mmCIF file with all atom_site columns, C-alpha atoms in Angstrom:
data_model
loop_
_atom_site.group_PDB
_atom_site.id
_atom_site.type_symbol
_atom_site.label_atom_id
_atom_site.label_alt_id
_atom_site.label_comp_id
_atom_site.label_asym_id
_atom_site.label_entity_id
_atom_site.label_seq_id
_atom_site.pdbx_PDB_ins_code
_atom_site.Cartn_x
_atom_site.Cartn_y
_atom_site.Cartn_z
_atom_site.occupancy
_atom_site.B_iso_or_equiv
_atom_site.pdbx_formal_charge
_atom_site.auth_seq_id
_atom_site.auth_comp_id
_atom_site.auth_asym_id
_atom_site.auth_atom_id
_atom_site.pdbx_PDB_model_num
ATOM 1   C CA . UNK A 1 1   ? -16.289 14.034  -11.912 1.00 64.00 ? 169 UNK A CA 1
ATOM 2   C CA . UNK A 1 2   ? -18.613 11.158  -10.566 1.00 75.00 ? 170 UNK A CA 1
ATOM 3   C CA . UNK A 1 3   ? -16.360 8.522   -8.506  1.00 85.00 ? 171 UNK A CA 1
ATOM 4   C CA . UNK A 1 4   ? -17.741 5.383   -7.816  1.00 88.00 ? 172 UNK A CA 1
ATOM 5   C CA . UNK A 1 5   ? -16.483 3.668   -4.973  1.00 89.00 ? 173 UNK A CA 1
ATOM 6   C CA . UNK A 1 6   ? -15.594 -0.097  -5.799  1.00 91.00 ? 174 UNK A CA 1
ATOM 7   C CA . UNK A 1 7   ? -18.105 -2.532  -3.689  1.00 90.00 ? 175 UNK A CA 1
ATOM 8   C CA . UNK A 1 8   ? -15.841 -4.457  -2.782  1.00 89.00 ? 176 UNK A CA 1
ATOM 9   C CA . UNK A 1 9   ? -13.729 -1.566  -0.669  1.00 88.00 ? 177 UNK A CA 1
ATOM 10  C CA . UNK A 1 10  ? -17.093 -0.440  0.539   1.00 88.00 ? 178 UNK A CA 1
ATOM 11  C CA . UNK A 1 11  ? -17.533 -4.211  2.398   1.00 87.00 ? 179 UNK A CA 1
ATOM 12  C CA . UNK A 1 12  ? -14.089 -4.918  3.310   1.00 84.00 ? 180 UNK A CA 1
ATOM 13  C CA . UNK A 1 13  ? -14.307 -6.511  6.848   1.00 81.00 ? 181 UNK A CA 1
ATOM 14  C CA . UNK A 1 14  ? -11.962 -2.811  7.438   1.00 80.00 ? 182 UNK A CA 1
ATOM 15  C CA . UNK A 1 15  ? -15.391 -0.740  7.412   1.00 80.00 ? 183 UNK A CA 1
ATOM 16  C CA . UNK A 1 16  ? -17.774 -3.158  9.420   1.00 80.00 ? 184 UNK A CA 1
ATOM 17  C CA . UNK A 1 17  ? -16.777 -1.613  12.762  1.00 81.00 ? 185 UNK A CA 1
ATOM 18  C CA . UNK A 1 18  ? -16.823 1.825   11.904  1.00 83.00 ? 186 UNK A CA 1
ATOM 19  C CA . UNK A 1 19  ? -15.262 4.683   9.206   1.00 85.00 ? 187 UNK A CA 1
ATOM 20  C CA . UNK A 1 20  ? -19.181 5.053   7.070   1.00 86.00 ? 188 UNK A CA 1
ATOM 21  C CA . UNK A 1 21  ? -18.903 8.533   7.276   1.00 90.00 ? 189 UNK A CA 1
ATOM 22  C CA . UNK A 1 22  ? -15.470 8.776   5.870   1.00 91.00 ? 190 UNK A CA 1
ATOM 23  C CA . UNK A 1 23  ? -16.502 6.573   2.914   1.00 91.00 ? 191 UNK A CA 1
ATOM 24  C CA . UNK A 1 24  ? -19.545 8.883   2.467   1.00 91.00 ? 192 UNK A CA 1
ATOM 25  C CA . UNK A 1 25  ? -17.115 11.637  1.972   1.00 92.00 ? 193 UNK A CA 1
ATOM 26  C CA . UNK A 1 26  ? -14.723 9.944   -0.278  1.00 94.00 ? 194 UNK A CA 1
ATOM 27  C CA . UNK A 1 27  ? -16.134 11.021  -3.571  1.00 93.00 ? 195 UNK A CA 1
ATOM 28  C CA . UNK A 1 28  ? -16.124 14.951  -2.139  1.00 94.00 ? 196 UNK A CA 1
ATOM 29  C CA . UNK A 1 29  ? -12.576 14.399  -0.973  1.00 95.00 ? 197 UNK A CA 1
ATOM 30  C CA . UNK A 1 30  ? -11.172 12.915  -3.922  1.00 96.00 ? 198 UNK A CA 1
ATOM 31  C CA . UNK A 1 31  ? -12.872 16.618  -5.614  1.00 96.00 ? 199 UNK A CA 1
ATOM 32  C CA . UNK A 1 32  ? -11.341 18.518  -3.425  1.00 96.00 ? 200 UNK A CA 1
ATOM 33  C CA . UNK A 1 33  ? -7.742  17.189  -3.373  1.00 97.00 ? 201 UNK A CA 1
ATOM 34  C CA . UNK A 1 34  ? -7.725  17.223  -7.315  1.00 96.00 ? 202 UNK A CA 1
ATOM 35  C CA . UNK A 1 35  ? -8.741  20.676  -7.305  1.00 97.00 ? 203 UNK A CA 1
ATOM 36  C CA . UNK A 1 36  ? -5.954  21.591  -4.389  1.00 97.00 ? 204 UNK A CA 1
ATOM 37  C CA . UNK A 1 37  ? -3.217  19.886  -6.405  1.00 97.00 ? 205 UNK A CA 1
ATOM 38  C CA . UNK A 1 38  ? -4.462  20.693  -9.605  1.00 97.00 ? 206 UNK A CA 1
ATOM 39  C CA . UNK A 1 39  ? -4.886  16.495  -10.849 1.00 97.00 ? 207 UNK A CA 1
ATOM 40  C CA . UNK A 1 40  ? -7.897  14.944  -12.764 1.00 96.00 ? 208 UNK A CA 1
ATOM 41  C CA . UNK A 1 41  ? -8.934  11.820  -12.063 1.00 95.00 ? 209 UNK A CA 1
ATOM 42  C CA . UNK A 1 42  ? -7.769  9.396   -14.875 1.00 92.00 ? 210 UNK A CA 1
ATOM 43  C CA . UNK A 1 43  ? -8.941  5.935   -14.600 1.00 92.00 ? 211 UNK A CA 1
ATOM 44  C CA . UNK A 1 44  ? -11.004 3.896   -11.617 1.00 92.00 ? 212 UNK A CA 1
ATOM 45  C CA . UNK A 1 45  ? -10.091 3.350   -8.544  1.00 94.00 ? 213 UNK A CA 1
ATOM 46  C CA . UNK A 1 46  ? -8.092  0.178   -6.598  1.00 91.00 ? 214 UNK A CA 1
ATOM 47  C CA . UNK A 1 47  ? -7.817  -0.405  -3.108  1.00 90.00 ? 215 UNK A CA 1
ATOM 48  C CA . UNK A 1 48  ? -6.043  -2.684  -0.674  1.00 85.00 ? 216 UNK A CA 1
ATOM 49  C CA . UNK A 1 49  ? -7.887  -3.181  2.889   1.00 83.00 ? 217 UNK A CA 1
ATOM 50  C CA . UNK A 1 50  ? -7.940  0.260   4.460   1.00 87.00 ? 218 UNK A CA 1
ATOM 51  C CA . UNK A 1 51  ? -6.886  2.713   1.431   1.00 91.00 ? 219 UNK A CA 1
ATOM 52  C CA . UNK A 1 52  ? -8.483  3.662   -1.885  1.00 93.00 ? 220 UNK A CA 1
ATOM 53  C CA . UNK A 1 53  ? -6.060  4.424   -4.696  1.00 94.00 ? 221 UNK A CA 1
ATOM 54  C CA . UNK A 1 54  ? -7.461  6.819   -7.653  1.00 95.00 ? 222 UNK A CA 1
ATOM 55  C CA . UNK A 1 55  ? -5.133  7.116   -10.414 1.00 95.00 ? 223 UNK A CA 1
ATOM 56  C CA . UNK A 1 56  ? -5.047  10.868  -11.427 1.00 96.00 ? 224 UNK A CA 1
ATOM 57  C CA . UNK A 1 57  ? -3.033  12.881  -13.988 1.00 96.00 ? 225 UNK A CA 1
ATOM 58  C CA . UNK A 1 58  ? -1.125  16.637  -13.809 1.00 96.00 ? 226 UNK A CA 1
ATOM 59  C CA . UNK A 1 59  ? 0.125   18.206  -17.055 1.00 94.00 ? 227 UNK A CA 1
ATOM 60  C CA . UNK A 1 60  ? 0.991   14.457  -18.337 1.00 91.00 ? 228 UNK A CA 1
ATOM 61  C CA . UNK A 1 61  ? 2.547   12.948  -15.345 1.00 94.00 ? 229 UNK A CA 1
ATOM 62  C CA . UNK A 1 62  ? 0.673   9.840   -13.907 1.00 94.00 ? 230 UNK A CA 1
ATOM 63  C CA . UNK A 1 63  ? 0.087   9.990   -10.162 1.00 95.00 ? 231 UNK A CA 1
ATOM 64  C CA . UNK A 1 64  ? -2.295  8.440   -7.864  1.00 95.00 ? 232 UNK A CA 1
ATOM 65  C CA . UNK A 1 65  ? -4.444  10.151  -5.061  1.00 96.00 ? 233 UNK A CA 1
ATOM 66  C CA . UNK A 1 66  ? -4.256  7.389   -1.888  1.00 95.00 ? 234 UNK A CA 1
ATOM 67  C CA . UNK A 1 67  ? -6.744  7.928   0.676   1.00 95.00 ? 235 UNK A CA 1
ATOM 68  C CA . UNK A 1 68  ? -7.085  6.442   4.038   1.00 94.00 ? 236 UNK A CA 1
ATOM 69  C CA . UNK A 1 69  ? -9.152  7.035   7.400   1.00 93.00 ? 237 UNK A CA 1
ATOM 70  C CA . UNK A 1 70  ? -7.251  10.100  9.063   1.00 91.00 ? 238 UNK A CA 1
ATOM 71  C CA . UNK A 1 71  ? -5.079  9.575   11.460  1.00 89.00 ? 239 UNK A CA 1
ATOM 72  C CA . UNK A 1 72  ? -1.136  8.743   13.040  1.00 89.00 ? 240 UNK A CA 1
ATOM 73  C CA . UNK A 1 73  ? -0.119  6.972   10.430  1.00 89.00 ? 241 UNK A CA 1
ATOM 74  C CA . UNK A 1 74  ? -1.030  8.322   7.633   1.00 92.00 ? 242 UNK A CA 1
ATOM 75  C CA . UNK A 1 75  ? 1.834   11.371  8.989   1.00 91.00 ? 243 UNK A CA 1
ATOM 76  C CA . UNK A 1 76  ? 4.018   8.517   9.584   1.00 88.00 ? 244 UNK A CA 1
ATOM 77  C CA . UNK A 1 77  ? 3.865   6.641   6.251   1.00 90.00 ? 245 UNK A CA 1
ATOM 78  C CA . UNK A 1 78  ? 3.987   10.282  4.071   1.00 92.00 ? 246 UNK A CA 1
ATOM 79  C CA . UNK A 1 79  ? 7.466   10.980  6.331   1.00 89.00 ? 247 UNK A CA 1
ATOM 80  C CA . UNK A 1 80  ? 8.863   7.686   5.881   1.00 86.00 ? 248 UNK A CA 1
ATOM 81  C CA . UNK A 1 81  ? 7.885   7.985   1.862   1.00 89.00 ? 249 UNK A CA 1
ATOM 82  C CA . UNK A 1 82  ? 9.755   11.601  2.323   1.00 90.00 ? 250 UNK A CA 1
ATOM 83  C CA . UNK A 1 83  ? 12.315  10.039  3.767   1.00 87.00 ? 251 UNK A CA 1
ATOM 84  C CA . UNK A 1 84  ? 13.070  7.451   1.193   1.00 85.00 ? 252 UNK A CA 1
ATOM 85  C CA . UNK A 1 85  ? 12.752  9.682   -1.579  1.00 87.00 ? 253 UNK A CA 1
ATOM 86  C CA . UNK A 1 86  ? 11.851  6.799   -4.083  1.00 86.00 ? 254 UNK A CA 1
ATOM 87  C CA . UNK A 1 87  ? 14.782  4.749   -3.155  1.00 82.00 ? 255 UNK A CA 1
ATOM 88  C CA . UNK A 1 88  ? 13.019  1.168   -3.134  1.00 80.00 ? 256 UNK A CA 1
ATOM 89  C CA . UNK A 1 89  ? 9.484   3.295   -2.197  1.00 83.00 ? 257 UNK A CA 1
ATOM 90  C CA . UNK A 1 90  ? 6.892   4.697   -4.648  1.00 88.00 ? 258 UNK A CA 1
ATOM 91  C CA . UNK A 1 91  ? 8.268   8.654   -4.840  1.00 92.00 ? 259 UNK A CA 1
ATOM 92  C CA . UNK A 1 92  ? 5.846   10.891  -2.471  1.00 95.00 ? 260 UNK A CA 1
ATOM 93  C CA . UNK A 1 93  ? 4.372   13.816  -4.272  1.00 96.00 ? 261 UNK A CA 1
ATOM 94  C CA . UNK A 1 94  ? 2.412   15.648  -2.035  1.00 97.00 ? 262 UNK A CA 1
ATOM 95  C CA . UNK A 1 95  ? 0.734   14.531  1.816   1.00 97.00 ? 263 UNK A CA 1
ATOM 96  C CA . UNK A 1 96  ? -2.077  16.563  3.479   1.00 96.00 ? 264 UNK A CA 1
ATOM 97  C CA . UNK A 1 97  ? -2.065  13.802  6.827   1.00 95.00 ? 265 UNK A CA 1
ATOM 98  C CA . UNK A 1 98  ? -4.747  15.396  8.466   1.00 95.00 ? 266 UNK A CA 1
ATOM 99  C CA . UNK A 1 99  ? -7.104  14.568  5.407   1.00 95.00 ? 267 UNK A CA 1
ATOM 100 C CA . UNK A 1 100 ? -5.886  11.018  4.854   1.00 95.00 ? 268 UNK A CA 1
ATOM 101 C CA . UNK A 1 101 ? -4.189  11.855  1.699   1.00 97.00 ? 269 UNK A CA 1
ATOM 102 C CA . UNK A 1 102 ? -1.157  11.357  -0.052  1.00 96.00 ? 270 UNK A CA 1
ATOM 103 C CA . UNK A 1 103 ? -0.060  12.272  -3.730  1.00 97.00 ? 271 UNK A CA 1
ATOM 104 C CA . UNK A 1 104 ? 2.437   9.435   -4.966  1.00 95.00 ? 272 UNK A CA 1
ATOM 105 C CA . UNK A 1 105 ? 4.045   8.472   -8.346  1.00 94.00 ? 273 UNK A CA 1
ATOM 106 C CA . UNK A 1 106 ? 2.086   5.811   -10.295 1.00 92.00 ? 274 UNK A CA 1
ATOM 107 C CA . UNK A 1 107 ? 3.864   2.360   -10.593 1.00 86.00 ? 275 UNK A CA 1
ATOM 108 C CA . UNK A 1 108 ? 3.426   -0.330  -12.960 1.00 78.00 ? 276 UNK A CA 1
ATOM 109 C CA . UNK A 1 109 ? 0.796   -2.347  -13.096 1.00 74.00 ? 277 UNK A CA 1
ATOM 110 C CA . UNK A 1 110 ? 2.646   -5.655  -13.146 1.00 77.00 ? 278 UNK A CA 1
ATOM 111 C CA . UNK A 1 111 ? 2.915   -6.785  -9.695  1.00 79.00 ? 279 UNK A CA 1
ATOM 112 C CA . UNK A 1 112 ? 5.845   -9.637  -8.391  1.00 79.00 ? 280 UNK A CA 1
ATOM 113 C CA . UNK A 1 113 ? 3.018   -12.230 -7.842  1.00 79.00 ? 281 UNK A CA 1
ATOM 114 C CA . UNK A 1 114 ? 2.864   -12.565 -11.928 1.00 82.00 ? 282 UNK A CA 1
ATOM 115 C CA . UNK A 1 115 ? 6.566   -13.005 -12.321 1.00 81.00 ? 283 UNK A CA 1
ATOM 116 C CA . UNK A 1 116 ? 8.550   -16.077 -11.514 1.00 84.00 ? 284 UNK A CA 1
ATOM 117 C CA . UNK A 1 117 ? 9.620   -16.555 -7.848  1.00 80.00 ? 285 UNK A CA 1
ATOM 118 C CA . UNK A 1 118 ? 12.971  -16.261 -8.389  1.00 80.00 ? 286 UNK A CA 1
ATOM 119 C CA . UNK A 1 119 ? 12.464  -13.249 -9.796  1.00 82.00 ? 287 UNK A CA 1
ATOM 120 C CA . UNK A 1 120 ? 10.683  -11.685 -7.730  1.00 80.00 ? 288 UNK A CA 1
ATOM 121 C CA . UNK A 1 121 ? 12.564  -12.152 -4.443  1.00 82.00 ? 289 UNK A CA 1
ATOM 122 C CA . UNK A 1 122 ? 15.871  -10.685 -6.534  1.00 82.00 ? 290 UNK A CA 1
ATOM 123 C CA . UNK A 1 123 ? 13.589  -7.463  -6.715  1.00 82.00 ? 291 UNK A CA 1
ATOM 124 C CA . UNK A 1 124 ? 12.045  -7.799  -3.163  1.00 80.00 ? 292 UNK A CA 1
ATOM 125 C CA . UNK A 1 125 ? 16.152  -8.189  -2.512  1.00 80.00 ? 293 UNK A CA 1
ATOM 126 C CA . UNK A 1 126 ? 17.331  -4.935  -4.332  1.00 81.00 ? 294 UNK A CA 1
ATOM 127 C CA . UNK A 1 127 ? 14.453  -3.001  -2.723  1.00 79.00 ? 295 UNK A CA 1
ATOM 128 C CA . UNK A 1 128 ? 15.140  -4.168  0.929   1.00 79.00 ? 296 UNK A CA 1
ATOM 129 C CA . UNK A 1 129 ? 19.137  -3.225  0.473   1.00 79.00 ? 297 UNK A CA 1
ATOM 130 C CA . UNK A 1 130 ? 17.975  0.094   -1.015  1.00 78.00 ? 298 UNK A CA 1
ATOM 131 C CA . UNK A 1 131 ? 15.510  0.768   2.484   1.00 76.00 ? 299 UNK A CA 1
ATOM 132 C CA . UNK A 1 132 ? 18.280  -0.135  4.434   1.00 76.00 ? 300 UNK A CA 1
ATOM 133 C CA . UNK A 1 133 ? 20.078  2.906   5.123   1.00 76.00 ? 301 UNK A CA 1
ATOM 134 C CA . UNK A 1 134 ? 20.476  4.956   8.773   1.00 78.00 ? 302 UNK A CA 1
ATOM 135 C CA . UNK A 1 135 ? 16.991  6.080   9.970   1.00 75.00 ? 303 UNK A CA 1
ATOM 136 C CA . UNK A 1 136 ? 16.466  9.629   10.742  1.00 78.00 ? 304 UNK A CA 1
ATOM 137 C CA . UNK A 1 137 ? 17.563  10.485  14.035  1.00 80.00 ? 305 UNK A CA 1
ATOM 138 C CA . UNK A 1 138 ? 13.933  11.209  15.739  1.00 77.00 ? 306 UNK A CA 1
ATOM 139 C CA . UNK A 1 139 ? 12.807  7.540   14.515  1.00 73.00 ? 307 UNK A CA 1
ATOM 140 C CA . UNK A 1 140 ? 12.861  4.447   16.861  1.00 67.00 ? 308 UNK A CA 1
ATOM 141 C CA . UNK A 1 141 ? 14.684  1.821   15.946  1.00 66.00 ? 309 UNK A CA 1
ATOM 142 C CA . UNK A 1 142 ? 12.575  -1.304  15.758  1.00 62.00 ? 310 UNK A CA 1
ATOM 143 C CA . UNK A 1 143 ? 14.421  -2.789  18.916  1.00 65.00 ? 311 UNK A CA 1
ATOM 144 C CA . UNK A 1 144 ? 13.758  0.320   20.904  1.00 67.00 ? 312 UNK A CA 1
ATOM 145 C CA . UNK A 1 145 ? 9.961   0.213   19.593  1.00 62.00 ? 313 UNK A CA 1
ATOM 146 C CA . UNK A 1 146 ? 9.877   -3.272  21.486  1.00 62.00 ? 314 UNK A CA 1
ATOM 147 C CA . UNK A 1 147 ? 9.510   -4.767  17.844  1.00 59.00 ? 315 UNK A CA 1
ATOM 148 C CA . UNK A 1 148 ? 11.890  -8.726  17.697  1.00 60.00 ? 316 UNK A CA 1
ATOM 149 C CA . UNK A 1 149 ? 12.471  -10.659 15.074  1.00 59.00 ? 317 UNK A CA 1
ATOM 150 C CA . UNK A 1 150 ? 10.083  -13.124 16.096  1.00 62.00 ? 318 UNK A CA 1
ATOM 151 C CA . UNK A 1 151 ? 6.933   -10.344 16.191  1.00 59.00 ? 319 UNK A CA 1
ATOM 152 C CA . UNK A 1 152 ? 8.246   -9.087  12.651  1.00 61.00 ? 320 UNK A CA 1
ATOM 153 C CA . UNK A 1 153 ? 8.181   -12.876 11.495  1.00 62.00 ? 321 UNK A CA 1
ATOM 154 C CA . UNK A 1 154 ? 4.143   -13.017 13.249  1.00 63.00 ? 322 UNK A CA 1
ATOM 155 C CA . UNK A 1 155 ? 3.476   -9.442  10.720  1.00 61.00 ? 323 UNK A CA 1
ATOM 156 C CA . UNK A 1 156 ? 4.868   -11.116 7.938   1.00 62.00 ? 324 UNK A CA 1
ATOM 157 C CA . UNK A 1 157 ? 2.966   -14.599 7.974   1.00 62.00 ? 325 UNK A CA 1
ATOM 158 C CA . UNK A 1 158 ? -0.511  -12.822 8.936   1.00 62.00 ? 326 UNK A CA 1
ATOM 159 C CA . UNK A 1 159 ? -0.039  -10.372 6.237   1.00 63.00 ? 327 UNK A CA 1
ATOM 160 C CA . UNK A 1 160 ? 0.838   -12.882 3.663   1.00 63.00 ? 328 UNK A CA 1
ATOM 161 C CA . UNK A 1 161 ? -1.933  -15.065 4.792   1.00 62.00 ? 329 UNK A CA 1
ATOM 162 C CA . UNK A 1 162 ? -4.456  -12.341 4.823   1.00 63.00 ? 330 UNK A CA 1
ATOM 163 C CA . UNK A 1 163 ? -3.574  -11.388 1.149   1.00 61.00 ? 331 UNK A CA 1
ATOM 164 C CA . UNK A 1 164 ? -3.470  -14.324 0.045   1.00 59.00 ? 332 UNK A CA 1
ATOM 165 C CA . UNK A 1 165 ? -6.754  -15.015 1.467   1.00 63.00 ? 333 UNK A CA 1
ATOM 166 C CA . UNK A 1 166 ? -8.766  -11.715 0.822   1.00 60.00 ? 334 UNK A CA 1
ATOM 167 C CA . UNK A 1 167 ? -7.059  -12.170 -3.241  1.00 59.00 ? 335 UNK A CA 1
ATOM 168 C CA . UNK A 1 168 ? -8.839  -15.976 -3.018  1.00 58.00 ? 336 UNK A CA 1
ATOM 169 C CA . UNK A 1 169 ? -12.184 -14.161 -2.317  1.00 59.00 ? 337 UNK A CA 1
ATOM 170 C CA . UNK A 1 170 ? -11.685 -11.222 -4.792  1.00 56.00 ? 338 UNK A CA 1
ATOM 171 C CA . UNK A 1 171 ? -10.401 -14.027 -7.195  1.00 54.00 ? 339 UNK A CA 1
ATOM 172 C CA . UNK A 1 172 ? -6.861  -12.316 -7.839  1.00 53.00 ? 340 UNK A CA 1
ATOM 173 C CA . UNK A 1 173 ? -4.770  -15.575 -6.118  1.00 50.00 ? 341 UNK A CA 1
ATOM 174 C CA . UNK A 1 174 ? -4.698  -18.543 -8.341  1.00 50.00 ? 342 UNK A CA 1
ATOM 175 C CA . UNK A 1 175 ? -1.367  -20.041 -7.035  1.00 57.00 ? 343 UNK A CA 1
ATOM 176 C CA . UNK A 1 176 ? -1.237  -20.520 -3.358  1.00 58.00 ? 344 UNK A CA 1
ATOM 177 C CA . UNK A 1 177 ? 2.316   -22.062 -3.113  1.00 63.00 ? 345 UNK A CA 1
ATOM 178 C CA . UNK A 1 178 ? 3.086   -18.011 -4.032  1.00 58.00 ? 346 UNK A CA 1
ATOM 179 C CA . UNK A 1 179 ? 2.100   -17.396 -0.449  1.00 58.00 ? 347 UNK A CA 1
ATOM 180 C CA . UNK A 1 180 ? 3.869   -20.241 1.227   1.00 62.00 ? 348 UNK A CA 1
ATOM 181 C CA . UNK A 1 181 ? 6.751   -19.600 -0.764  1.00 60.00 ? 349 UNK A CA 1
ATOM 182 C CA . UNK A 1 182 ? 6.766   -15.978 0.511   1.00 56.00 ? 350 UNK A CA 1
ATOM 183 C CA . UNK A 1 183 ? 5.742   -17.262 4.519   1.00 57.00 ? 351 UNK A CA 1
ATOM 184 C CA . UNK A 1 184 ? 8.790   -20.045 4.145   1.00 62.00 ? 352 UNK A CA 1
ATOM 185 C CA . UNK A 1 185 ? 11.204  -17.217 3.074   1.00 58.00 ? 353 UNK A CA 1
ATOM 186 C CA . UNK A 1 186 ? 10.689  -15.034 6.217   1.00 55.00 ? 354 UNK A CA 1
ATOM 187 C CA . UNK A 1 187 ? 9.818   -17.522 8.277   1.00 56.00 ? 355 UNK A CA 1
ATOM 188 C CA . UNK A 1 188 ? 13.489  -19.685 7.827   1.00 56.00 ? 356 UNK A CA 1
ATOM 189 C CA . UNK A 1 189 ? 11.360  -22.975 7.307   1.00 55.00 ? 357 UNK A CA 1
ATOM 190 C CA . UNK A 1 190 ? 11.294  -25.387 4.468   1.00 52.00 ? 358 UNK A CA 1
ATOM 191 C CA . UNK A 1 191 ? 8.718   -24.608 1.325   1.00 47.00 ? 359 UNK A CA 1
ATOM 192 C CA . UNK A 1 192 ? 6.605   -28.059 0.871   1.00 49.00 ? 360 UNK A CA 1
ATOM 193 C CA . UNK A 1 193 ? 5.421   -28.124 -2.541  1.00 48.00 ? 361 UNK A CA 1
#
């Protein structure tokens, strides 16, 4: 199996202050997590900013292998995916944290920004009241983690932004009232078209 890392991933802003040697050893560590839970690789990788996705297969079931520099929350995400079981989450599979790596479902391809607004945010909806359910008991709440409403809004616009942006580059964005209409939404303030 030869994997070829996307260039793009390879010189995502993410890598320019460190992580080389972990994206040397992707290709070996994609080999060796198909061979520990007994996937092949089954199309080419995706990636966001700090995670590369390879879609894999097991005995007919589509899966993907996500991989991400080791560390905290990698262990974090894989028990909050445990957690959730697949209620508004991709299902977890499989995690081995201290290599990065997490064995998930595979989701459809069609993503909400290729759907109608409206439509979308019912979805967005239905997921949020499906993650809204009694944390475990050894998780902070988000007030106790010193997290407000107003630093949660701050996430929410930057991470929009920064999508939106980093799709204008990799030429996935072609509608950018998509992002204000997502910023307004969290934000409380008025859409201008």
């Amino acid at each position: 199996m030869d994997l070829t890392l996307p260039q793009s991933f390879l010189d995502s802003p993410r890598w320019w202050r460190g992580g080389g040697e972990w994206l040397a050893e992707l290709p070996g560590l994609v080999r060796a997590q198909c061979e520990r839970w007994r996937v092949t690789v089954d199309g080419d990788p995706a990636h966001g900013s700090n995670a590369l996705v390879v879609p894999v297969r097991r005995d007919g079931e589509e899966l993907v292998l996500r991989l991400a520099p080791p560390g905290p929350e990698v262990a974090e995400q894989a028990g909050a995916l445990r957690f959730w079981d697949g209620r508004g989450t991709v299902r977890l599979v499989d995690a081995d944290p201290d290599a990065g790596v997490m064995l998930l479902e595979r989701l459809s391809a069609t993503s909400l920004c290729d759907v109608p607004v409206d439509v979308a945010m019912r979805v967005l909806g239905t997921m949020m009241r499906r993650l809204a359910v009694p944390a475990p008991d050894h998780v902070l709440s988000t007030a106790d983690a010193g997290i407000d409403r107003a630093h949660g809004g701050d996430w929410v616009v930057f991470r929009a932004v920064d999508y939106w942006l980093w799709g204008q580059g990799a030429g996935l964005t072609e509608d950018p009232r998509r992002c204000a209409r997502l910023v307004s939404a969290f934000t409380d303030g008025p859409f201008q078209e």
